[in-house]
CSV table of C-alpha atoms in Angstrom, one decimal:
chain,number,residue,atom,x,y,z
Y,1,MET,CA,-7.9,6.2,12.0
Y,2,ASN,CA,-6.3,2.8,12.2
Y,3,ILE,CA,-4.0,1.9,9.3
Y,4,ALA,CA,-2.3,-1.5,8.8
Y,5,ILE,CA,0.7,-2.3,6.6
Y,6,LEU,CA,0.8,-6.0,5.9
Y,7,THR,CA,4.5,-7.0,6.2
Y,8,PHE,CA,5.6,-10.6,5.6
Y,9,ASP,CA,8.9,-12.4,6.0
Y,10,GLY,CA,11.2,-11.3,3.2
Y,11,TYR,CA,9.5,-7.9,3.1
Y,12,ASN,CA,10.9,-5.0,1.1
Y,13,GLU,CA,11.9,-2.2,3.5
Y,14,LEU,CA,11.2,0.5,1.0
Y,15,ASP,CA,7.6,-0.6,0.6
Y,16,SER,CA,6.5,-1.1,4.2
Y,17,LEU,CA,8.7,1.5,6.0
Y,18,ILE,CA,8.4,4.4,3.6
Y,19,ALA,CA,4.6,4.1,3.8
Y,20,LEU,CA,4.8,3.8,7.6
Y,21,GLY,CA,6.9,7.0,7.8
Y,22,VAL,CA,4.6,9.1,5.5
Y,23,LEU,CA,1.4,7.9,7.1
Y,24,ASN,CA,2.7,8.7,10.6
Y,25,ARG,CA,2.8,12.3,9.6
Y,26,VAL,CA,-0.9,12.5,10.2
Y,27,PRO,CA,-1.7,13.5,13.8
Y,28,GLY,CA,-3.8,11.0,15.7
Y,29,TRP,CA,-3.4,8.1,13.3
Y,30,ARG,CA,-2.4,4.7,14.5
Y,31,VAL,CA,-0.2,3.1,11.8
Y,32,SER,CA,0.7,-0.5,12.5
Y,33,ILE,CA,3.0,-3.2,11.0
Y,34,ALA,CA,0.8,-6.3,10.7
Y,35,SER,CA,2.3,-9.7,10.3
Y,36,PRO,CA,1.4,-13.4,10.7
Y,37,ALA,CA,4.3,-13.8,13.1
Y,38,PRO,CA,5.6,-11.6,16.0
Y,39,ARG,CA,8.8,-10.8,14.1
Y,40,VAL,CA,9.7,-10.7,10.4
Y,41,THR,CA,13.0,-10.3,8.6
Y,42,SER,CA,13.3,-8.3,5.4
Y,43,MET,CA,14.9,-9.4,2.1
Y,44,ASN,CA,18.0,-7.5,3.3
Y,45,GLY,CA,18.1,-8.9,6.8
Y,46,VAL,CA,16.3,-6.1,8.7
Y,47,THR,CA,14.2,-7.7,11.5
Y,48,ILE,CA,11.3,-5.8,13.0
Y,49,ASP,CA,8.5,-6.6,15.4
Y,50,ALA,CA,4.9,-6.7,14.3
Y,51,THR,CA,2.6,-4.4,16.3
Y,52,ILE,CA,-0.6,-6.3,15.3
Y,53,GLY,CA,-1.7,-9.6,13.8
Y,54,LEU,CA,-3.4,-10.2,10.5
Y,55,GLU,CA,-6.8,-10.6,12.1
Y,56,GLU,CA,-6.7,-7.1,13.6
Y,57,ALA,CA,-5.4,-5.7,10.4
Y,58,CYS,CA,-8.6,-6.9,8.7
Y,59,THR,CA,-10.6,-4.5,10.9
Y,60,ALA,CA,-8.4,-1.4,10.0
Y,61,ASP,CA,-9.8,1.6,8.2
Y,62,ALA,CA,-7.1,1.2,5.5
Y,63,VAL,CA,-4.8,-1.7,4.7
Y,64,ILE,CA,-1.6,-1.6,2.6
Y,65,VAL,CA,-0.4,-5.0,1.4
Y,66,GLY,CA,3.4,-4.7,1.3
Y,67,SER,CA,5.6,-6.7,-1.0
Y,68,GLY,CA,8.7,-8.9,-0.6
Y,69,SER,CA,10.7,-11.8,-1.9
Y,70,LYS,CA,8.4,-14.4,-0.5
Y,71,THR,CA,5.0,-13.2,-1.7
Y,72,ARG,CA,4.4,-16.3,-3.8
Y,73,GLU,CA,4.8,-18.3,-0.6
Y,74,VAL,CA,2.3,-16.1,1.2
Y,75,VAL,CA,-0.4,-16.6,-1.4
Y,76,GLU,CA,0.1,-20.4,-1.2
Y,77,ASP,CA,-0.3,-20.4,2.6
Y,78,PRO,CA,-3.9,-21.5,3.3
Y,79,ALA,CA,-4.0,-20.1,6.9
Y,80,VAL,CA,-2.7,-16.7,5.9
Y,81,MET,CA,-5.1,-16.4,2.9
Y,82,ALA,CA,-8.0,-17.6,4.9
Y,83,THR,CA,-7.4,-14.8,7.4
Y,84,LEU,CA,-6.9,-12.2,4.7
Y,85,ARG,CA,-10.3,-13.1,3.3
Y,86,GLY,CA,-11.5,-10.8,6.0
Y,87,LEU,CA,-10.3,-7.8,4.0
Y,88,ASP,CA,-13.3,-6.0,2.4
Y,89,PRO,CA,-13.2,-2.9,0.2
Y,90,ALA,CA,-16.8,-2.3,1.0
Y,91,ARG,CA,-15.8,-1.1,4.5
Y,92,GLN,CA,-12.1,-0.2,4.3
Y,93,LEU,CA,-9.5,1.2,1.8
Y,94,LEU,CA,-7.3,-1.6,0.4
Y,95,ALA,CA,-4.0,-0.8,-1.3
Y,96,ALA,CA,-1.1,-3.0,-2.5
Y,97,GLN,CA,2.5,-2.3,-3.3
Y,98,CYS,CA,4.4,-4.3,-6.0
Y,99,SER,CA,4.0,-8.0,-5.2
Y,100,GLY,CA,1.3,-7.2,-2.7
Y,101,THR,CA,-0.9,-6.8,-5.8
Y,102,LEU,CA,-0.6,-10.6,-6.2
Y,103,VAL,CA,-2.2,-11.0,-2.8
Y,104,LEU,CA,-5.2,-8.9,-3.8
Y,105,ALA,CA,-5.4,-10.7,-7.1
Y,106,LYS,CA,-5.4,-14.2,-5.5
Y,107,LEU,CA,-8.1,-13.0,-3.0
Y,108,GLY,CA,-10.3,-12.2,-6.0
Y,109,LEU,CA,-10.4,-8.5,-5.1
Y,110,LEU,CA,-9.1,-7.3,-8.4
Y,111,ASP,CA,-11.6,-9.0,-10.7
Y,112,GLY,CA,-12.3,-6.6,-13.5
Y,113,VAL,CA,-9.9,-4.0,-12.0
Y,114,PRO,CA,-6.6,-3.3,-13.7
Y,115,ALA,CA,-3.6,-2.9,-11.4
Y,116,CYS,CA,0.0,-1.8,-11.0
Y,117,THR,CA,2.9,-3.9,-9.8
Y,118,ASP,CA,6.6,-4.3,-10.2
Y,119,LEU,CA,8.2,-5.8,-13.3
Y,120,THR,CA,9.2,-9.0,-11.6
Y,121,THR,CA,5.7,-9.7,-10.3
Y,122,LYS,CA,3.9,-8.7,-13.5
Y,123,PRO,CA,3.8,-12.2,-15.1
Y,124,TRP,CA,2.3,-13.7,-11.9
Y,125,VAL,CA,-0.4,-11.0,-11.7
Y,126,LEU,CA,-1.2,-11.5,-15.4
Y,127,ALA,CA,-1.4,-15.2,-14.8
Y,128,ALA,CA,-3.9,-14.5,-12.0
Y,129,GLY,CA,-6.1,-12.9,-14.6
Y,130,VAL,CA,-5.5,-9.2,-13.8
Y,131,GLU,CA,-4.6,-6.6,-16.4
Y,132,VAL,CA,-1.3,-4.9,-15.5
Y,133,LEU,CA,-0.9,-1.2,-16.3
Y,134,ASN,CA,2.4,0.4,-17.3
Y,135,GLN,CA,2.2,3.2,-14.7
Y,136,PRO,CA,3.1,3.7,-11.1
Y,137,PHE,CA,-0.3,4.0,-9.5
Y,138,PHE,CA,-3.9,3.2,-10.2
Y,139,ALA,CA,-7.1,3.3,-8.0
Y,140,ARG,CA,-10.7,2.5,-8.6
Y,141,GLY,CA,-13.1,3.1,-5.7
Y,142,ASP,CA,-11.6,1.8,-2.5
Y,143,LEU,CA,-8.9,-0.3,-4.2
Y,144,ALA,CA,-5.4,1.0,-5.1
Y,145,THR,CA,-2.2,-0.5,-6.4
Y,146,ALA,CA,1.3,0.8,-7.0
Y,147,GLY,CA,4.3,-0.5,-8.9
Y,148,GLY,CA,7.9,0.3,-8.0
Y,149,CYS,CA,9.3,0.6,-4.5
Y,150,LEU,CA,9.3,4.4,-4.4
Y,151,ALA,CA,5.7,4.5,-5.6
Y,152,SER,CA,4.9,3.6,-2.0
Y,153,THR,CA,4.7,7.4,-1.5
Y,154,TYR,CA,1.8,7.4,-3.9
Y,155,LEU,CA,-0.1,4.8,-1.9
Y,156,ALA,CA,0.5,6.8,1.3
Y,157,THR,CA,-0.7,10.0,-0.4
Y,158,TRP,CA,-3.8,8.3,-1.7
Y,159,VAL,CA,-4.7,6.8,1.8
Y,160,ILE,CA,-4.2,10.2,3.5
Y,161,ALA,CA,-6.2,12.1,0.8
Y,162,ARG,CA,-9.1,9.6,1.0
Y,163,LEU,CA,-9.3,9.6,4.8
Y,164,GLN,CA,-8.1,13.0,5.8
Y,165,GLY,CA,-8.2,15.2,2.6
Y,166,VAL,CA,-5.8,16.4,0.0
Y,167,GLU,CA,-4.4,19.2,2.2
Y,168,ALA,CA,-3.3,16.6,4.8
Y,169,ALA,CA,-1.7,14.5,2.1
Y,170,GLU,CA,0.2,17.6,0.8
Y,171,HIS,CA,1.5,18.3,4.3
Y,172,ALA,CA,2.7,14.8,4.9
Y,173,MET,CA,4.5,14.6,1.6
Y,174,HIS,CA,6.0,18.0,2.0
Y,175,TYR,CA,7.4,16.9,5.4
Y,176,VAL,CA,9.3,13.9,3.9
Y,177,ALA,CA,10.3,15.4,0.5
Y,178,PRO,CA,13.9,16.5,-0.1
Y,179,VAL,CA,14.8,20.1,0.8
Y,180,GLY,CA,14.8,22.2,-2.3
Y,181,GLU,CA,12.6,19.8,-4.1
Y,182,LYS,CA,9.6,19.7,-1.8
Y,183,ASP,CA,7.1,21.4,-4.2
Y,184,ASP,CA,8.2,19.1,-7.1
Y,185,TYR,CA,7.7,16.0,-4.9
Y,186,VAL,CA,4.3,17.1,-3.7
Y,187,ALA,CA,3.2,18.0,-7.2
Y,188,ARG,CA,4.3,14.7,-8.6
Y,189,ALA,CA,2.5,12.7,-5.9
Y,190,LEU,CA,-0.7,14.6,-6.4
Y,191,ARG,CA,-0.4,14.4,-10.2
Y,192,ASN,CA,-0.4,10.6,-9.9
Y,193,VAL,CA,-3.0,10.3,-7.3
Y,194,THR,CA,-5.6,13.0,-7.8
Y,195,PRO,CA,-7.2,11.6,-11.0
Y,196,TYR,CA,-8.2,8.5,-9.0
Y,197,LEU,CA,-9.7,10.2,-5.9
Y,198,GLU,CA,-13.4,10.3,-5.4
Y,199,PRO,CA,-14.8,13.6,-6.9
Y,200,ALA,CA,-15.8,15.1,-3.5
Y,201,VAL,CA,-12.3,14.4,-2.0
Y,202,ALA,CA,-10.4,15.5,-5.1
Y,203,ALA,CA,-12.2,18.8,-5.0
Y,204,SER,CA,-11.6,19.4,-1.3
């Protein structure tokens, strides 16, 4: 499986890199940081290299749209948004973290689908015509959104459960959860994600 995490300049480390760490617990998966530039710097000054471009990200099996301090600039960039119109929930899983939800909203992918986002981004998502839920995670079909930095673990859990099964998601979360609290962390993640899994996957 090829998984892409869209990571723009001004990115939030907790959103992109926590998901990267959890998803890389699945053997054989290729998890990539996808950016419009070869190198991006976070909102806190952490610079990383992209491993793929946005065009390649649009062909991935699953795409997580990360958030950051410059997301409103991203959605106003015609070249970036034109490329991201290659994203298609009919052939790939699409997920968004915090202000990444605004990207999906501006692409028209959340029409009629309620979403989660962070409190700062909420007014912009509402202005884009999307209902915002007061909860950390929501998914419908092949679209998922999460609100709050640490809800990135829920997005990762959902992607793994959808593509590899619930047991694989449990293993990945158990690996990264704090010692002495592993069962609690796994249970919380599944409690938030399982209601939104496809029936066949949720029952596996």
